[in-house]
CSV table of C-alpha atoms and ligand atoms in Angstrom, one decimal:
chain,number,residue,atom,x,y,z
A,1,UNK,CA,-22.7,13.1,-15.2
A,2,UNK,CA,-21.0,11.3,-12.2
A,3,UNK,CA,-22.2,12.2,-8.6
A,4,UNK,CA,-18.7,13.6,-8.0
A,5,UNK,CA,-18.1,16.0,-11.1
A,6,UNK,CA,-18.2,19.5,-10.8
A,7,UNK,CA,-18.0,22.2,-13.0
A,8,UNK,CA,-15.6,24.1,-11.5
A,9,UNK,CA,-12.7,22.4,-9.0
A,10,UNK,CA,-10.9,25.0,-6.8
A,11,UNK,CA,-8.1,24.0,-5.0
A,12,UNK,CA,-7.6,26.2,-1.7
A,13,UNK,CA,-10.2,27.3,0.4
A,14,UNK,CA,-8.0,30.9,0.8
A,15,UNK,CA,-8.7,34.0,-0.3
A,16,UNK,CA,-7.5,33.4,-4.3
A,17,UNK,CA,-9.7,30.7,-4.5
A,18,UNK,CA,-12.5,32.3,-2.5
A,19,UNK,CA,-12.6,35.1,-5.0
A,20,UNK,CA,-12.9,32.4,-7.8
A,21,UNK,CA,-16.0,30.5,-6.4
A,22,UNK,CA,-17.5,33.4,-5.2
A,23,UNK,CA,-17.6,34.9,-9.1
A,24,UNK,CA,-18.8,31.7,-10.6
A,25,UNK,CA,-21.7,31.1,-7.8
A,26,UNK,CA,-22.5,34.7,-8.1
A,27,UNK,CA,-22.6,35.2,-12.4
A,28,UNK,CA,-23.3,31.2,-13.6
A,29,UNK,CA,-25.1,28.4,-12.8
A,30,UNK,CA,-21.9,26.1,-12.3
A,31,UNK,CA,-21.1,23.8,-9.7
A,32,UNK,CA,-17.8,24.9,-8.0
A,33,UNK,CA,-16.2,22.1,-5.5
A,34,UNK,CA,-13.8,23.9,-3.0
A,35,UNK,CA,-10.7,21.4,-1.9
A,36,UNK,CA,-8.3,22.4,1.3
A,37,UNK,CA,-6.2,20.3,2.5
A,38,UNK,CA,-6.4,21.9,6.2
A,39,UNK,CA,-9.0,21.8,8.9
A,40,UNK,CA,-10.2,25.7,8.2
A,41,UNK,CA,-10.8,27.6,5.4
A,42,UNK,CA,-9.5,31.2,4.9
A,43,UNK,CA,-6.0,30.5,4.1
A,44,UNK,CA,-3.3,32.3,5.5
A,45,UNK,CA,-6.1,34.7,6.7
A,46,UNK,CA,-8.1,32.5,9.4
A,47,UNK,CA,-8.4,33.7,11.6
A,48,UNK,CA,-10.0,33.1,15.4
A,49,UNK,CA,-11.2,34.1,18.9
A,50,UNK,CA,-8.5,32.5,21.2
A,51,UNK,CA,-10.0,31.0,23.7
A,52,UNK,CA,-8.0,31.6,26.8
A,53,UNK,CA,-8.3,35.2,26.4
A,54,UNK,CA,-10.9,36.5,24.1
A,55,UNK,CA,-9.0,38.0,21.8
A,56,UNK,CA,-9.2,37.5,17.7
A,57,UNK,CA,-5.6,36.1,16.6
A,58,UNK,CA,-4.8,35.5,13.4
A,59,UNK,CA,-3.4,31.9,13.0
A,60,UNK,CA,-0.9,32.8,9.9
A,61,UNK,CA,0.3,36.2,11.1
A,62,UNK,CA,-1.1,39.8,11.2
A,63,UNK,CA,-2.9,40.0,7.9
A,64,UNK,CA,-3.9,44.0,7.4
A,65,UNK,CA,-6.4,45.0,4.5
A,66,UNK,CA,-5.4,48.3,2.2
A,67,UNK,CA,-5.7,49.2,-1.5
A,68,UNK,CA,-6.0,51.9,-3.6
A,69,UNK,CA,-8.2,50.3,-6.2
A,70,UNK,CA,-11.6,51.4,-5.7
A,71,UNK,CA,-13.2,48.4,-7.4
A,72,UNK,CA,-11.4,46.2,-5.0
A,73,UNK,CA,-12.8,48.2,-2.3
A,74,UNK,CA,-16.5,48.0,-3.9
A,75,UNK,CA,-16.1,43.6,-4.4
A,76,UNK,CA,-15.1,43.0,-0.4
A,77,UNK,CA,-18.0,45.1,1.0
A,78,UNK,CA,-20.5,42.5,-0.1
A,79,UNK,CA,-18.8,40.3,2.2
A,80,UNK,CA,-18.4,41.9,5.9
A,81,UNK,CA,-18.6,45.7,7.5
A,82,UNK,CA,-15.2,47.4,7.4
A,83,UNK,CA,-13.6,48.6,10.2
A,84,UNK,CA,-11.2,51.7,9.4
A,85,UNK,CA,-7.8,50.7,11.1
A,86,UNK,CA,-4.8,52.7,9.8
A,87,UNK,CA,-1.7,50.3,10.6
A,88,UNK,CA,1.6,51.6,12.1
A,89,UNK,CA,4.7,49.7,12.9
A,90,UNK,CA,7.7,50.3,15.4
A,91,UNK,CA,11.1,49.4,15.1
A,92,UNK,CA,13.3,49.1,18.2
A,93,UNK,CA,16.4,50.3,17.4
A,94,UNK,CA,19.2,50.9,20.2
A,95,UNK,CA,17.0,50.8,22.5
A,96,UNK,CA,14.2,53.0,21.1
A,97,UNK,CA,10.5,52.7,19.4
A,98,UNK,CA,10.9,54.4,15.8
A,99,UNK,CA,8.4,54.0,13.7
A,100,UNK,CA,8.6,53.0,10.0
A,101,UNK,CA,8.4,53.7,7.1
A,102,UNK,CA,11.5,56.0,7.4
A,103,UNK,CA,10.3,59.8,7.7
A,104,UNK,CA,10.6,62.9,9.6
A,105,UNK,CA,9.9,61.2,13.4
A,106,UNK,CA,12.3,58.0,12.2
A,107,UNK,CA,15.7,59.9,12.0
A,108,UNK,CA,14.7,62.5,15.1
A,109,UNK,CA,14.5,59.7,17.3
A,110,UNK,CA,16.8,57.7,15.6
A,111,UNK,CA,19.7,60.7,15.2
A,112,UNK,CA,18.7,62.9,17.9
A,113,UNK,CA,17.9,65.2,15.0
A,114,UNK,CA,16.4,68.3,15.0
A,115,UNK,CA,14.6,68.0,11.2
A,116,UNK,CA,11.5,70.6,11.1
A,117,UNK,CA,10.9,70.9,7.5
A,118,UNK,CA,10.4,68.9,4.1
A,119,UNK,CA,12.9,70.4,2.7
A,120,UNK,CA,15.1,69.5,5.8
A,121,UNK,CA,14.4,66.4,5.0
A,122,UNK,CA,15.1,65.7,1.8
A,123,UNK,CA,18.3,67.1,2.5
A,124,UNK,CA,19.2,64.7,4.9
A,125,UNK,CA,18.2,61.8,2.8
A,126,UNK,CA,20.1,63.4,-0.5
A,127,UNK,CA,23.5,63.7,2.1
A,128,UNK,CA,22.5,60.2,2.7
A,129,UNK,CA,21.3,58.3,-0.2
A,130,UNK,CA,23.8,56.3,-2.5
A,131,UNK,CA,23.4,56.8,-6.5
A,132,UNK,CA,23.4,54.1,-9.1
A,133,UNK,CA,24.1,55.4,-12.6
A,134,UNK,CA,22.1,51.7,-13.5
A,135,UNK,CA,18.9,50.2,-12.9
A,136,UNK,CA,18.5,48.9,-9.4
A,137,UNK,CA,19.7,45.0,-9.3
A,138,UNK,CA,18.8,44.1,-5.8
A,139,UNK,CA,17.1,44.7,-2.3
A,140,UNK,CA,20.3,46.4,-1.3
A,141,UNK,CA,20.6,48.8,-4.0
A,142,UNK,CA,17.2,49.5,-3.2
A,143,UNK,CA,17.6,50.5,0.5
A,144,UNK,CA,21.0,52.8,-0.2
A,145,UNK,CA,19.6,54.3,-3.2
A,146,UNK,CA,16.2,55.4,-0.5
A,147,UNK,CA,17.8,55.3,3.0
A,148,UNK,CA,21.8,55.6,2.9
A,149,UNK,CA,24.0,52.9,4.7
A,150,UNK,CA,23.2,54.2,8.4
A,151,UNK,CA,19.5,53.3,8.4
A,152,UNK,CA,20.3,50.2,6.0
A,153,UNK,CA,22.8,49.0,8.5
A,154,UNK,CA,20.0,49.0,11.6
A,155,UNK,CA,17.1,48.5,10.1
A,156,UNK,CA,16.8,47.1,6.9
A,157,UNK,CA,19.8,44.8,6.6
A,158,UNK,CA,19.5,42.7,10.0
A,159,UNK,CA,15.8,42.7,9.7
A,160,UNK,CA,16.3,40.8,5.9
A,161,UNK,CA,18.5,38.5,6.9
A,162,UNK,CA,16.2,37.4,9.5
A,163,UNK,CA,13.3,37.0,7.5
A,164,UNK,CA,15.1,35.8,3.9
A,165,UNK,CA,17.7,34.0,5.4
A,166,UNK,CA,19.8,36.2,2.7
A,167,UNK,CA,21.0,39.3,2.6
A,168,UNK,CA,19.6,42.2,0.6
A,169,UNK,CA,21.9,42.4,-2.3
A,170,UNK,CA,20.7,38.2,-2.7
A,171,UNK,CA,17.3,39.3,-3.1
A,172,UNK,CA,15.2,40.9,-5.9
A,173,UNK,CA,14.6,44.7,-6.0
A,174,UNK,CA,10.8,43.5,-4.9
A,175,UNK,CA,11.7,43.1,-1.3
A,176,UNK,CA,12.9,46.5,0.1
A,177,UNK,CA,10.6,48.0,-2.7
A,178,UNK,CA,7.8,47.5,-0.9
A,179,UNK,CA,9.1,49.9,1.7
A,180,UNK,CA,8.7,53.5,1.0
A,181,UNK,CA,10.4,56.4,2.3
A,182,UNK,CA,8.8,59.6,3.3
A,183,UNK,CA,10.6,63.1,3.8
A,184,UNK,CA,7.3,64.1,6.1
A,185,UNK,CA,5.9,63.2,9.3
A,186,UNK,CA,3.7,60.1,8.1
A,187,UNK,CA,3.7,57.4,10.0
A,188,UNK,CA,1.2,54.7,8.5
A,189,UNK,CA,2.4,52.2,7.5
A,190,UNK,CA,0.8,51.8,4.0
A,191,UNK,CA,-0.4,55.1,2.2
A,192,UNK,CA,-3.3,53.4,0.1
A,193,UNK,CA,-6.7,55.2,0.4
A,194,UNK,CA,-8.5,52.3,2.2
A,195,UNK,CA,-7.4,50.7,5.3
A,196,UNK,CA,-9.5,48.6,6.9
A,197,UNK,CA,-10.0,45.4,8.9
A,198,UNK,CA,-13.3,43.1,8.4
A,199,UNK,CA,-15.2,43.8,11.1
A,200,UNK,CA,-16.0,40.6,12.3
A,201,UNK,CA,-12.5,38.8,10.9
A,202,UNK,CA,-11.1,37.8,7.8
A,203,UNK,CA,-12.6,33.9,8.2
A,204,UNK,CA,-15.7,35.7,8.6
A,205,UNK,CA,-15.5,37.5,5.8
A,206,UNK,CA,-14.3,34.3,3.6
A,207,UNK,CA,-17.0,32.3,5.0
A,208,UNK,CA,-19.2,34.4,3.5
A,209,UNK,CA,-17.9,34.6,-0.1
A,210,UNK,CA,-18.8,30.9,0.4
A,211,UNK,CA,-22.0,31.2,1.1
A,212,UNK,CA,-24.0,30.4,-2.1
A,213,UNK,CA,-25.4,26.8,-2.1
A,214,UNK,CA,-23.6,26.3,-5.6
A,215,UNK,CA,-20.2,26.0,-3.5
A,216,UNK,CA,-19.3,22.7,-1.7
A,217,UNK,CA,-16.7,22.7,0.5
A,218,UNK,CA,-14.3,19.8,1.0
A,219,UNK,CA,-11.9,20.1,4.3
A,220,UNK,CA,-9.1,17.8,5.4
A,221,UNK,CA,-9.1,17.1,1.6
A,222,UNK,CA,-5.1,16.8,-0.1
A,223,UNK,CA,-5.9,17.4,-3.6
A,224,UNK,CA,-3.7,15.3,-4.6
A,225,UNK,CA,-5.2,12.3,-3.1
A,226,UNK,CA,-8.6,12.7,-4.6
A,227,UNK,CA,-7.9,14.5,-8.1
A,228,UNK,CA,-8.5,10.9,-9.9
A,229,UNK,CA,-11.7,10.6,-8.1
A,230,UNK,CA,-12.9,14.1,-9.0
A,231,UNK,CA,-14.1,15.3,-12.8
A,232,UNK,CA,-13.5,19.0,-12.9
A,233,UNK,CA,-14.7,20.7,-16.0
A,234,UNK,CA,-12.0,23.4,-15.2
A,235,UNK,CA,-9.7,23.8,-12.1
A,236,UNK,CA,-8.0,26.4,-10.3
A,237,UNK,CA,-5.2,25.7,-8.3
A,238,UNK,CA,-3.9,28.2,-5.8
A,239,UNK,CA,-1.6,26.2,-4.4
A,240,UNK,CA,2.5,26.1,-4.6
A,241,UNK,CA,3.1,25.5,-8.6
A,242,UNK,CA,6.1,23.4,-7.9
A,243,UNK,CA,3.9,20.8,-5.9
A,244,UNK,CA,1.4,20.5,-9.0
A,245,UNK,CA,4.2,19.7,-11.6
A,246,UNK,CA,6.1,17.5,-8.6
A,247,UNK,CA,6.4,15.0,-11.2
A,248,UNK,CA,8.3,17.3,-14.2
A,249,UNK,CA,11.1,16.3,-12.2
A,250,UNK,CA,12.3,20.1,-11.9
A,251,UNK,CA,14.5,21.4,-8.9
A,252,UNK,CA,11.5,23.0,-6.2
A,253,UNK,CA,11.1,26.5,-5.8
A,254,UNK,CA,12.4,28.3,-2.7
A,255,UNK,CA,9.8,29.5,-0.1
A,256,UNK,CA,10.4,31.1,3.8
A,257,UNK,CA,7.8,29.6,6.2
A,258,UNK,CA,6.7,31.3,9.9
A,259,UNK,CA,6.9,30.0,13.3
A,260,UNK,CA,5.2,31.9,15.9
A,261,UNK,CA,6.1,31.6,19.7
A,262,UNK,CA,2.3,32.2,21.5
A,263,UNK,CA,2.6,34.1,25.0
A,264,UNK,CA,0.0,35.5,27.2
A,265,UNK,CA,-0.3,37.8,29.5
A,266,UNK,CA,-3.0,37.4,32.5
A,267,UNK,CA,-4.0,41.4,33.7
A,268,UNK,CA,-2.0,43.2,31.3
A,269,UNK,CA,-4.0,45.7,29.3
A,270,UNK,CA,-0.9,46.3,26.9
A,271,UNK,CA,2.7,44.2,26.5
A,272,UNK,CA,3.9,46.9,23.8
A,273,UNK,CA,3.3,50.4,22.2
A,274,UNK,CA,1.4,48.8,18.7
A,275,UNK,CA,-0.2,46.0,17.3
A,276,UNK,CA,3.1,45.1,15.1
A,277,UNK,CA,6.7,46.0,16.8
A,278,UNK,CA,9.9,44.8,14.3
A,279,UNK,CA,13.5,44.2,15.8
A,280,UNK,CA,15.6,44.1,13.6
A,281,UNK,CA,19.0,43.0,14.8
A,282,UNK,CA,20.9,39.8,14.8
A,283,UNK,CA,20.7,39.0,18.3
A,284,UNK,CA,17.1,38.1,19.2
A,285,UNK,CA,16.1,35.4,16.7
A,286,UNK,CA,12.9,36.7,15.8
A,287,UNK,CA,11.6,39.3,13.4
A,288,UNK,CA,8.4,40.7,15.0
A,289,UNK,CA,6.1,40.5,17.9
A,290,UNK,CA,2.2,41.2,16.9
A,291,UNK,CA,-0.5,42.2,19.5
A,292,UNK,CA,-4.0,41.5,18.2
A,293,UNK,CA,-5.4,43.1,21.2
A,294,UNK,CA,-4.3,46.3,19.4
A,295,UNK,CA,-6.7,46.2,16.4
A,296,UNK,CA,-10.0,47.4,16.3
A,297,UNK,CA,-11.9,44.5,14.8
A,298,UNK,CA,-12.4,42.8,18.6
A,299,UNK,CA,-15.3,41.6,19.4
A,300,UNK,CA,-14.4,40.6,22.9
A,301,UNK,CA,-13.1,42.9,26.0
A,302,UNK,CA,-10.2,41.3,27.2
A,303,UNK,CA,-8.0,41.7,30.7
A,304,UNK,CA,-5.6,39.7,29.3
A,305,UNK,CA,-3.1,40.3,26.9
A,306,UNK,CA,-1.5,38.1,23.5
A,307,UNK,CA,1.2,38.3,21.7
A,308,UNK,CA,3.3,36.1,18.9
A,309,UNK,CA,7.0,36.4,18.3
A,310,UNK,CA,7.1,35.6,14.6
A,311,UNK,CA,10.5,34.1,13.3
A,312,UNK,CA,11.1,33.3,9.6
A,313,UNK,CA,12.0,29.1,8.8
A,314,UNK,CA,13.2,27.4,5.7
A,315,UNK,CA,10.5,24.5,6.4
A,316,UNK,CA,7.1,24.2,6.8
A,317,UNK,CA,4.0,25.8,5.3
A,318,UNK,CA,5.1,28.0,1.9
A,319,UNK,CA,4.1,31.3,3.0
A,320,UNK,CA,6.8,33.8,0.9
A,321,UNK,CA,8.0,33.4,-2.2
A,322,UNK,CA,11.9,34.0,-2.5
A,323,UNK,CA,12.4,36.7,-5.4
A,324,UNK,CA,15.7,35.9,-6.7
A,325,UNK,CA,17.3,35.4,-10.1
A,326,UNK,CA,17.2,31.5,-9.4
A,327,UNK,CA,13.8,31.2,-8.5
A,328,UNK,CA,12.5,33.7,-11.2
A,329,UNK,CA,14.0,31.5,-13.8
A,330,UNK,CA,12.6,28.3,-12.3
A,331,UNK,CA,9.5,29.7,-11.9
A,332,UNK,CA,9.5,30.4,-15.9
A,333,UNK,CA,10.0,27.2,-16.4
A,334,UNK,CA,7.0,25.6,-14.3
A,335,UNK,CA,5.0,28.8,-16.1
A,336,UNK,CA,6.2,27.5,-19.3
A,337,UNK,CA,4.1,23.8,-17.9
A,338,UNK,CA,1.1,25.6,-16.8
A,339,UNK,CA,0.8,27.9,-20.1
A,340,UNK,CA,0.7,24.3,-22.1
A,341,UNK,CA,-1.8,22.7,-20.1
A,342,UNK,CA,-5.7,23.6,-21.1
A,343,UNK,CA,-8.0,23.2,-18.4
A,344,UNK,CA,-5.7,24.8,-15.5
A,345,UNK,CA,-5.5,27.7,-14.3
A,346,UNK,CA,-3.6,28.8,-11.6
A,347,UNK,CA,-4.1,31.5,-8.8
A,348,UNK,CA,-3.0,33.3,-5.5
A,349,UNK,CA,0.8,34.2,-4.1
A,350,UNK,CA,1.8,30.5,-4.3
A,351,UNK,CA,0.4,29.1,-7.9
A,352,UNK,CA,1.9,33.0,-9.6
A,353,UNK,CA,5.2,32.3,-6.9
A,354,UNK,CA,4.7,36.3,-6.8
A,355,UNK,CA,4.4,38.2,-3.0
A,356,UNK,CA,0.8,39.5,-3.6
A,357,UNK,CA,-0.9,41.9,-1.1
A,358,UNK,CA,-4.5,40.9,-0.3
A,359,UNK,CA,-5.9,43.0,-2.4
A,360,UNK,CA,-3.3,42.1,-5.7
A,361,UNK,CA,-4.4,38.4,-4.8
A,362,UNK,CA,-7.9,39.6,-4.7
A,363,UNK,CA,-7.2,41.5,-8.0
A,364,UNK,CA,-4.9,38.6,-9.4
A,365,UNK,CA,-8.6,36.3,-9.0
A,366,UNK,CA,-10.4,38.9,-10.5
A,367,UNK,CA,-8.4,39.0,-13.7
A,368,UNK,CA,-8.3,35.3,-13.9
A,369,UNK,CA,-11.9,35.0,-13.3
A,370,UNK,CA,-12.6,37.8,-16.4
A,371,UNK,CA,-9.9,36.5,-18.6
A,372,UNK,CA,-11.4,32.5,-18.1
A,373,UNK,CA,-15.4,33.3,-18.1
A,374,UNK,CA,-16.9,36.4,-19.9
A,375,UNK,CA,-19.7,37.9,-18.2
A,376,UNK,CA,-18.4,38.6,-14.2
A,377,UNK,CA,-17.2,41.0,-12.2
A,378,UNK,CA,-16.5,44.5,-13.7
A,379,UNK,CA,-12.9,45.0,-13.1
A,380,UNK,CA,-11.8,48.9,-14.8
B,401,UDP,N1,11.9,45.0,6.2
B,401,UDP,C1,13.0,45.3,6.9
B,401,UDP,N2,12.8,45.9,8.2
B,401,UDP,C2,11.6,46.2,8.7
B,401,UDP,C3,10.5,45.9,7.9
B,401,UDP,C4,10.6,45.3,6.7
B,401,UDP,O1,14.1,45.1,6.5
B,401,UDP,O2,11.6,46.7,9.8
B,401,UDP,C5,12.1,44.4,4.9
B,401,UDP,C6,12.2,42.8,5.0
B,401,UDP,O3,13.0,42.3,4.1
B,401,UDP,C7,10.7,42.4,4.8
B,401,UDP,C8,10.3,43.4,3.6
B,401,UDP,O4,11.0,44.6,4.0
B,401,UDP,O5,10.6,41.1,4.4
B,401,UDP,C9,8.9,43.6,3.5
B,401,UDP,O6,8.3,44.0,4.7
B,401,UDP,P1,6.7,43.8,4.9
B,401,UDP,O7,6.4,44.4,6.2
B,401,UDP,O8,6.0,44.2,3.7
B,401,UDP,O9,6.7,42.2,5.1
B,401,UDP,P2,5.4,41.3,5.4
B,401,UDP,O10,4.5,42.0,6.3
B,401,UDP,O11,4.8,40.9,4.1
B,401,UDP,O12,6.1,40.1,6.0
């Protein structure tokens, strides 16, 4: 065999193709070469100690961990301590903090309501709520059918538009789906059994699923430009599927992007009531400011303060994919390539052009990794 052929190519050093190389180095004897075309691995996760003021930022936005699949759980304790951390977000809304998901406390503060029951509640929402005698079409649909036009007006719709650059009723039931609605007083954010933050950092924990000497990374490394110099014996590509099949000559598929605006804030112990606050209206031109200082998983005491006001762009990095009827279909039509083609195999929120949580993309890599090798990782 050539110096440079490995048994297993992985392209993307994020957490997709961590999972992959982690399985192989862990159940086989293969080689497994890891390609990223950035300075870091870790993805959209990296994260880092910022080193003005101490405090662990994640490069790519707040990333925060939470599943309800208990073998997804079990897989990323081999890789760091856990840190419980249940996540809340505030909205400011006419001037107030609400937090959301919609519940009891949401429409009290919102409404100057006076709801004290469940049953209160679901009245409220039932006076509210619009009803479709047909299957829900689209994110707006989605939001009346939950919320009623009053809170889809402040909160939902602006908020969309920001981040999409399209309104509600342009995008796929998916969006707003992902967004309960509770007629009781909960305010976390996600309702999955375990919530939790690595306790030293998500490019921690990545780092580690790296570990085994059977892995070799490659950074600063464009796939692309070294493919003809590489023998794979299979690959894993977890990168955007339109870039892979550039050359099929199909239209590309639609992704949103970030920009974040860094500011710090010498001797301030807090700039706002959470780690994650959303404004969602059309006059400031961002979606969300994140405090990092908020979450447990420092490892630093700071005096200082960060935060990043996140806005939503049509260029740069692929970070979302856009779930509309236009995209869907194109996507089909890339997955019809990648079904032909043998020894590919594609993984992660960008090669599926699906908006996986991290633990679907870690579930996602599982899957692949059972369906592609046969004796791994016990997935029930
Ligand atoms: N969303 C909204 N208002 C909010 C929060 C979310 O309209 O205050 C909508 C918006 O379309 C967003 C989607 O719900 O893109 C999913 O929100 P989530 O917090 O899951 O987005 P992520 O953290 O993945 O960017």
């Amino acid at each position: 065999m050539p110096d440079d052929y490995y048994d297993i190519c992985v392209v993307g050093a994020g957490l997709s193709g961590a999972v992959i190389a982690e399985r192989y180095a862990a159940t086989t004897e293969k080689t497994v070469l890891v390609v990223e075309k950035r300075e870091h691995i870790g993805g959209n996760c990296y994260d880092f100690i910022d080193n003005e003021t101490r405090i662990r930022v994640s490069k790519y936005g707040a990333h925060l961990f939470h599943t309800k699949y208990e073998y997804v759980w079990d897989y990323v304790q081999q890789f760091s301590e856990w840190v419980s951390y249940t996540h809340k977000v505030l909205a400011v809304v006419r001037g107030k903090h609400i937090p959301i998901p919609v519940n009891i406390n949401t429409v009290n503060i919102l409404f100057g309501l006076n709801i004290t029951s469940i049953e209160q509640m679901d009245a409220w929402l039932k006076q509210e709520q619009i009803h479709y005698n047909h299957n829900l079409t689209n994110s707006e649909e989605v939001a009346l059918s939950r919320v009623g036009k009053k809170l889809y007006e402040v909160l939902f719709k602006p908020y969309t538009i920001k981040q999409w650059n399209k309104t509600p009723a342009e995008l796929g039931p998916t969006v707003l789906a992902r967004i309960p609605v509770r007629n009781n007083w909960d305010n976390r954010y996600f309702s999955d059994k375990y919530q939790a933050l690595p306790k030293r950092g998500y490019t921690n924990l990545i780092d580690n699923m790296f570990k085994s000497s059977q892995i070799t990374i490659r950074l600063n490394t464009d796939y692309f430009d070294i493919r003809k110099r590489i023998k794979c014996g299979k690959t894993y590509f977890s990168g955007p599927v339109d870039r892979y099949y550039a050359e099929k000559g199909l239209p590309a598929l639609e992704y949103r992007s970030l920009s974040f605006e860094r500011k710090v804030f010498k001797n301030m112990n807090h700039f706002q009531p959470g780690s994650v606050v959303n404004h969602p209206n059309l006059i400031e031109n961002f979606t969300r400011i994140v405090e990092y200082k908020w979450l447990p998983n420092q490892q630093f005491e700071s005096n200082d303060t960060i935060v990043f006001y996140e806005r939503s762009t049509a260029d740069g990095e692929p970070y979302y994919p856009v779930p509309n009827a236009r995209n869907q279909n194109l996507y089909k039509r890339y997955k019809n390539f990648a079904n032909s083609d043998p020894d590919i195999y594609f993984v992660g929120r960008l090669a599926n052009y699906k908006y996986f949580n991290m633990d679907e993309a870690i579930m996602n890599a599982l899957l692949l990794f059972n369906q592609t090798v046969n004796n791994n990782y016990k997935v029930t």
